[in-house]
CSV table of C-alpha atoms in Angstrom, one decimal:
chain,number,residue,atom,x,y,z
A,1,MET,CA,158.0,-7.1,67.6
A,2,LYS,CA,161.6,-7.8,66.6
A,3,LYS,CA,162.8,-7.6,70.2
A,4,TYR,CA,160.1,-10.1,71.3
A,5,LEU,CA,161.0,-12.4,68.4
A,6,ILE,CA,164.7,-12.4,69.6
A,7,LEU,CA,163.5,-12.9,73.2
A,8,LEU,CA,161.5,-16.0,72.2
A,9,ILE,CA,164.4,-17.5,70.3
A,10,LEU,CA,166.8,-17.0,73.1
A,11,ILE,CA,164.7,-18.5,75.9
A,12,SER,CA,162.5,-20.9,74.0
A,13,ASN,CA,162.9,-24.6,73.5
A,14,PHE,CA,164.5,-24.3,70.1
A,15,CYS,CA,168.2,-24.8,69.4
A,16,PHE,CA,168.6,-21.6,67.4
A,17,GLY,CA,171.5,-19.5,68.7
A,18,GLN,CA,172.9,-22.1,71.0
A,19,SER,CA,176.3,-23.8,70.6
A,20,GLU,CA,176.5,-27.4,69.3
A,21,SER,CA,178.3,-28.3,72.5
A,22,ARG,CA,175.3,-27.2,74.5
A,23,GLN,CA,172.8,-28.9,72.1
A,24,ASN,CA,174.7,-32.2,72.5
A,25,PHE,CA,174.9,-31.9,76.3
A,26,VAL,CA,171.2,-31.6,76.8
A,27,ILE,CA,170.7,-35.0,75.1
A,28,THR,CA,171.9,-36.5,78.4
A,29,LEU,CA,169.4,-34.6,80.6
A,30,ASN,CA,166.6,-37.2,80.0
A,31,VAL,CA,163.9,-34.5,79.5
A,32,PRO,CA,161.4,-34.2,76.6
A,33,ASP,CA,162.7,-32.8,73.3
A,34,TYR,CA,160.6,-29.6,73.6
A,35,GLU,CA,162.2,-28.9,77.0
A,36,ARG,CA,165.8,-29.6,76.2
A,37,ASN,CA,166.9,-26.1,75.3
A,38,ASN,CA,164.8,-24.4,78.0
A,39,ASN,CA,166.9,-23.2,80.9
A,40,GLU,CA,164.6,-25.1,83.2
A,41,SER,CA,165.9,-28.4,81.8
A,42,PHE,CA,169.2,-27.8,83.7
A,43,LYS,CA,167.6,-27.3,87.1
A,44,LYS,CA,167.4,-30.9,88.1
A,45,ILE,CA,171.0,-31.8,87.2
A,46,ALA,CA,172.3,-28.5,88.8
A,47,THR,CA,170.5,-28.9,92.1
A,48,GLU,CA,171.2,-32.7,92.5
A,49,ASN,CA,174.9,-32.1,91.9
A,50,LYS,CA,175.2,-28.7,93.5
A,51,ILE,CA,176.6,-27.3,90.3
A,52,LYS,CA,177.7,-23.7,90.3
A,53,ARG,CA,179.0,-23.4,86.8
A,54,ILE,CA,179.4,-25.5,83.6
A,55,LYS,CA,181.9,-24.6,80.9
A,56,PHE,CA,181.2,-26.0,77.4
A,57,TYR,CA,184.1,-26.5,75.0
A,58,GLU,CA,184.4,-27.3,71.3
A,59,GLU,CA,187.9,-28.8,71.1
A,60,LYS,CA,189.9,-26.3,73.2
A,61,GLU,CA,187.6,-23.3,72.6
A,62,LEU,CA,185.2,-22.2,75.3
A,63,VAL,CA,181.9,-21.6,73.5
A,64,THR,CA,179.2,-21.6,76.3
A,65,ASP,CA,179.4,-20.7,79.9
A,66,LEU,CA,176.4,-21.3,82.3
A,67,ILE,CA,176.4,-19.9,85.9
A,68,PHE,CA,173.7,-21.2,88.4
A,69,ASP,CA,172.4,-20.1,91.8
A,70,LYS,CA,171.8,-22.6,94.6
A,71,GLU,CA,168.2,-23.2,93.4
A,72,GLY,CA,169.5,-24.5,90.0
A,73,ASN,CA,168.4,-21.4,88.1
A,74,ILE,CA,170.7,-20.2,85.4
A,75,ILE,CA,171.6,-16.6,86.4
A,76,GLU,CA,174.2,-16.0,83.6
A,77,ALA,CA,174.5,-17.6,80.2
A,78,THR,CA,177.3,-16.8,77.7
A,79,ASP,CA,177.2,-18.3,74.2
A,80,LYS,CA,179.8,-17.2,71.6
A,81,SER,CA,177.8,-18.9,68.8
A,82,ASN,CA,175.2,-16.2,69.1
A,83,LYS,CA,176.6,-13.1,67.2
A,84,VAL,CA,173.7,-10.8,68.2
A,85,ILE,CA,173.2,-11.5,71.9
A,86,SER,CA,176.2,-13.4,73.5
A,87,LYS,CA,175.4,-13.0,77.2
A,88,THR,CA,172.1,-13.1,79.1
A,89,LYS,CA,171.6,-12.4,82.8
A,90,PHE,CA,168.7,-13.6,84.9
A,91,GLU,CA,167.4,-12.4,88.3
A,92,PHE,CA,165.0,-14.3,90.6
A,93,ASP,CA,163.1,-13.3,93.7
A,94,LYS,CA,162.8,-15.3,97.0
A,95,GLN,CA,159.9,-17.2,95.5
A,96,ASN,CA,162.1,-18.4,92.6
A,97,ARG,CA,160.2,-16.3,90.0
A,98,LEU,CA,162.1,-14.6,87.2
A,99,THR,CA,162.1,-10.8,87.9
A,100,LYS,CA,164.6,-9.5,85.4
A,101,ILE,CA,166.3,-10.6,82.1
A,102,SER,CA,169.1,-8.6,80.5
A,103,PHE,CA,170.7,-9.1,77.1
A,104,PHE,CA,174.3,-8.1,76.1
A,105,THR,CA,176.1,-7.9,72.8
A,106,PRO,CA,179.4,-9.7,72.0
A,107,ASN,CA,181.2,-6.5,73.0
A,108,GLY,CA,179.6,-6.6,76.4
A,109,ASP,CA,177.3,-3.7,75.8
A,110,PHE,CA,173.8,-3.8,77.3
A,111,LYS,CA,171.3,-4.3,74.5
A,112,TYR,CA,167.9,-4.4,76.2
A,113,GLY,CA,166.0,-6.4,78.8
A,114,PHE,CA,162.8,-6.9,80.7
A,115,GLU,CA,161.6,-6.7,84.3
A,116,TYR,CA,158.6,-8.5,85.8
A,117,LYS,CA,156.5,-7.3,88.7
A,118,PHE,CA,154.1,-9.5,90.5
A,119,ASP,CA,150.8,-8.7,92.3
A,120,GLY,CA,148.7,-11.7,93.3
A,121,PRO,CA,147.8,-13.6,90.1
A,122,TYR,CA,149.1,-10.7,87.9
A,123,LYS,CA,152.6,-10.7,86.3
A,124,THR,CA,153.4,-7.5,84.4
A,125,GLU,CA,156.3,-7.1,82.0
A,126,PHE,CA,158.2,-3.8,81.5
A,127,GLU,CA,161.1,-3.0,79.3
A,128,ILE,CA,164.1,-2.0,81.4
A,129,GLY,CA,164.2,1.7,81.8
A,130,ASP,CA,160.6,2.2,80.8
A,131,THR,CA,157.6,2.7,83.1
A,132,ILE,CA,155.0,1.8,80.5
A,133,PRO,CA,154.0,-1.9,80.7
A,134,LYS,CA,154.4,-4.2,77.7
A,135,ARG,CA,152.5,-7.4,78.6
A,136,ARG,CA,150.5,-8.9,81.4
A,137,THR,CA,149.8,-12.5,82.4
A,138,ILE,CA,147.0,-13.5,84.9
A,139,GLU,CA,147.5,-17.0,86.2
A,140,LEU,CA,144.4,-18.5,87.9
A,141,ARG,CA,146.0,-21.7,89.2
A,142,ASP,CA,142.9,-23.2,90.9
A,143,GLU,CA,141.1,-23.0,87.6
A,144,ASN,CA,144.1,-23.9,85.5
A,145,ILE,CA,143.6,-20.8,83.3
A,146,THR,CA,146.2,-18.3,82.0
A,147,ILE,CA,145.1,-15.0,80.5
A,148,ASN,CA,147.6,-13.0,78.4
A,149,SER,CA,147.2,-9.3,77.4
A,150,TYR,CA,149.3,-6.6,75.9
A,151,TYR,CA,149.3,-2.8,76.5
A,152,ASN,CA,148.1,-1.2,73.2
A,153,GLU,CA,148.7,2.3,71.8
A,154,LYS,CA,145.5,3.5,73.4
A,155,LYS,CA,147.0,2.7,76.8
A,156,GLU,CA,144.5,-0.1,77.4
A,157,TRP,CA,145.0,-3.8,78.1
A,158,GLU,CA,144.0,-5.8,75.1
A,159,LEU,CA,143.4,-9.5,75.3
A,160,SER,CA,145.7,-11.7,73.2
A,161,SER,CA,145.1,-15.3,74.4
A,162,VAL,CA,143.5,-17.5,77.1
A,163,THR,CA,144.9,-21.0,77.8
A,164,PHE,CA,142.9,-23.7,79.6
A,165,LEU,CA,144.7,-26.8,81.2
A,166,ASN,CA,143.3,-30.1,82.3
A,167,LYS,CA,143.8,-31.3,85.9
A,168,ASP,CA,147.0,-33.2,84.9
A,169,LYS,CA,148.3,-29.8,83.4
A,170,SER,CA,148.0,-31.0,79.8
A,171,TYR,CA,146.5,-28.6,77.4
A,172,ASP,CA,142.7,-28.5,77.0
A,173,ARG,CA,142.3,-25.5,74.6
A,174,GLU,CA,143.6,-22.1,73.7
A,175,LEU,CA,141.8,-19.0,72.5
A,176,ARG,CA,143.6,-16.4,70.5
A,177,TYR,CA,142.4,-12.8,69.9
A,178,ASN,CA,143.2,-9.8,67.7
A,179,ASP,CA,141.6,-6.5,66.9
A,180,ASN,CA,138.5,-8.2,65.6
A,181,GLY,CA,138.1,-10.3,68.8
A,182,LEU,CA,138.4,-14.1,68.9
A,183,TYR,CA,140.0,-15.3,65.6
A,184,SER,CA,141.3,-18.8,66.5
A,185,GLU,CA,140.7,-21.6,68.9
A,186,PHE,CA,142.8,-24.7,69.4
A,187,LYS,CA,141.3,-27.8,71.0
A,188,TYR,CA,143.6,-30.6,72.3
A,189,TYR,CA,142.2,-34.1,72.7
A,190,TYR,CA,143.3,-37.6,73.5
A,191,ASN,CA,141.3,-40.9,73.2
A,192,PRO,CA,142.8,-43.5,75.6
A,193,LYS,CA,140.9,-46.3,74.0
A,194,LEU,CA,142.1,-45.6,70.5
A,195,LYS,CA,145.4,-44.2,71.9
A,196,LYS,CA,145.1,-41.3,69.5
A,197,GLY,CA,145.2,-37.6,70.1
A,198,GLY,CA,145.6,-34.4,68.3
A,199,THR,CA,144.6,-30.7,67.8
A,200,ARG,CA,141.6,-29.1,66.1
A,201,GLU,CA,141.7,-25.5,64.9
A,202,ILE,CA,138.5,-23.4,64.8
A,203,LYS,CA,138.7,-20.1,62.9
A,204,TYR,CA,136.5,-17.1,63.7
A,205,PHE,CA,135.8,-13.6,62.4
A,206,LYS,CA,134.3,-11.2,64.8
A,207,GLY,CA,133.0,-14.0,66.9
A,208,ILE,CA,131.4,-15.9,64.0
A,209,LYS,CA,132.7,-19.4,63.4
A,210,LEU,CA,134.2,-19.8,59.9
A,211,SER,CA,135.7,-23.3,59.8
A,212,GLU,CA,136.9,-26.2,61.9
A,213,GLU,CA,139.6,-28.7,60.8
A,214,GLU,CA,142.1,-31.2,62.2
A,215,TYR,CA,145.4,-29.4,62.8
A,216,SER,CA,147.7,-32.2,64.0
A,217,ALA,CA,147.4,-35.9,65.2
A,218,TYR,CA,149.4,-38.5,66.9
A,219,GLN,CA,149.4,-42.2,68.1
A,220,THR,CA,150.7,-43.4,71.5
A,221,ASP,CA,151.7,-46.8,72.8
A,222,GLU,CA,150.2,-48.5,75.9
A,223,LYS,CA,152.4,-46.4,78.2
A,224,GLY,CA,151.3,-43.1,76.6
A,225,ASN,CA,154.6,-42.6,74.7
A,226,ARG,CA,154.0,-40.8,71.4
A,227,ILE,CA,155.0,-43.3,68.7
A,228,GLU,CA,153.7,-41.6,65.6
A,229,ASN,CA,152.9,-38.1,64.4
A,230,PHE,CA,150.8,-38.0,61.2
A,231,ASN,CA,148.9,-35.6,59.0
A,232,PRO,CA,145.2,-35.9,60.1
A,233,ASN,CA,143.9,-35.0,56.7
A,234,ASN,CA,145.7,-37.6,54.5
A,235,LEU,CA,147.0,-39.8,57.3
A,236,GLU,CA,150.6,-39.5,56.0
A,237,THR,CA,153.2,-40.3,58.6
A,238,ILE,CA,155.4,-37.3,59.6
A,239,SER,CA,157.6,-39.0,62.2
A,240,THR,CA,157.8,-42.3,64.3
A,241,ARG,CA,159.4,-43.3,67.5
A,242,LYS,CA,160.4,-46.5,69.3
A,243,TYR,CA,161.1,-46.8,73.1
A,244,ASN,CA,162.8,-49.3,75.4
A,245,GLU,CA,161.2,-50.7,78.6
A,246,ASN,CA,162.3,-47.6,80.5
A,247,ASN,CA,160.4,-45.3,78.1
A,248,GLN,CA,163.6,-44.0,76.6
A,249,VAL,CA,163.7,-43.2,72.9
A,250,LEU,CA,165.5,-45.9,70.9
A,251,GLU,CA,164.7,-44.7,67.4
A,252,THR,CA,163.2,-41.6,65.8
A,253,LYS,CA,162.5,-41.4,62.0
A,254,TYR,CA,161.6,-38.3,60.0
A,255,TYR,CA,161.2,-37.7,56.3
A,256,ILE,CA,164.9,-37.1,55.7
A,257,LYS,CA,166.6,-38.1,58.9
A,258,SER,CA,166.8,-41.0,61.3
A,259,GLU,CA,168.2,-41.1,64.9
A,260,TYR,CA,169.2,-44.1,67.0
A,261,PHE,CA,170.1,-44.2,70.7
A,262,GLU,CA,171.9,-46.7,72.8
A,263,TYR,CA,171.9,-46.6,76.6
A,264,GLY,CA,174.2,-48.0,79.3
A,265,ALA,CA,173.2,-50.2,82.3
A,266,ASN,CA,172.9,-47.0,84.3
A,267,GLY,CA,170.3,-45.6,81.9
A,268,LEU,CA,172.6,-42.9,80.5
A,269,VAL,CA,172.8,-42.5,76.8
A,270,LYS,CA,176.0,-44.0,75.3
A,271,THR,CA,175.6,-43.2,71.6
A,272,LYS,CA,173.4,-41.3,69.3
A,273,THR,CA,173.6,-42.2,65.6
A,274,ILE,CA,172.2,-39.8,63.0
A,275,GLU,CA,171.6,-40.7,59.4
A,276,ASP,CA,170.8,-37.9,57.0
A,277,ARG,CA,172.0,-36.1,53.9
A,278,ASN,CA,175.4,-35.6,55.6
A,279,GLY,CA,175.8,-39.4,55.9
A,280,THR,CA,176.2,-41.2,59.2
A,281,THR,CA,177.2,-39.2,62.3
A,282,VAL,CA,177.9,-40.9,65.6
A,283,LEU,CA,178.0,-39.1,69.0
A,284,ASN,CA,179.8,-41.1,71.8
A,285,PHE,CA,179.1,-40.0,75.3
A,286,PHE,CA,181.6,-40.2,78.2
A,287,TYR,CA,180.7,-39.5,81.9
A,288,ASP,CA,182.3,-38.8,85.2
A,289,ASN,CA,180.1,-39.6,88.2
A,290,SER,CA,177.0,-39.5,85.9
A,291,LEU,CA,177.9,-36.1,84.6
A,292,PRO,CA,178.8,-35.6,80.9
A,293,LYS,CA,182.6,-35.2,80.7
A,294,LYS,CA,183.2,-35.5,76.9
A,295,ILE,CA,181.2,-36.1,73.7
A,296,GLU,CA,183.0,-37.2,70.6
A,297,LYS,CA,181.3,-36.5,67.2
A,298,VAL,CA,182.4,-38.7,64.3
A,299,ASN,CA,181.4,-38.3,60.7
A,300,GLY,CA,183.6,-40.3,58.3
A,301,ASP,CA,187.2,-39.0,58.8
A,302,ASN,CA,185.9,-35.9,60.6
A,303,LYS,CA,186.0,-35.8,64.4
A,304,LEU,CA,185.0,-33.1,66.8
A,305,THR,CA,185.3,-33.3,70.6
A,306,PHE,CA,183.1,-31.4,73.1
A,307,LYS,CA,184.3,-31.2,76.7
A,308,TYR,CA,182.7,-30.0,79.9
A,309,GLU,CA,184.1,-28.6,83.1
A,310,TYR,CA,182.2,-28.0,86.4
A,311,GLU,CA,182.4,-25.9,89.5
A,312,TYR,CA,180.4,-26.8,92.6
A,313,PHE,CA,178.9,-25.1,95.6
A,314,LYS,CA,180.6,-26.0,98.8
């Protein structure tokens, strides 16, 4: 379980374990927040600019180093800010599917990793050096259904979740299972007339429905941009957003933090201003041929500079 938790942290959308230099760089990628720290978010900028390598610096210190293949996949990621796993290597097949991921300590020692084998709609995960499978995913693309299972101690596949997508690939519902069978169901909905959406959670015990309640809720504007997240039970606002005519975020407000963005005529972000318990912090972005070259972070008398260097495929 601990290994899987570390794996999710390292390759998920969260910023945990990633350098501040990388976190600030991805602000320029013009992708949704939940995708920014996913390796996939770099694919477009890497392929369009034939990028082979990006080096991330904080002042003069190299903190992050990303190496790409010609398909825009990150094949090696080094991050000195992560004191547990500082280097990760990725391998892909000819169909651009991830087939192997290996983790290394700051000393360069191999820690552990996973391999993925494909057979039709089946994707099976193995820990490197082990022939016993760990997890399996069945992807039924025509039906927009994904089935996840894990290999239990009885050497049997045990169902863990089933996800259903709509035709536009948005979430419809998700079923979750444990030793007692179905225990939780999440239903995702959106009403275009009211411009409101959310999630309902239904809890079960041994297949018997116990309860159903609103889990989350949001409001959108005319273009479908999410402008408010709120508690569906007491209608209390959790966060709000404002957008410009190009659907770019201008303002985000949370309970204890506000963020403001300014964009140039080319659509690239120029500044990000953060107001929180640390006072006012301003990020100023500088580019070279539309690629981030430097970001200056200013908070009062404190200034920190992030720089970026690129290598390209010929």
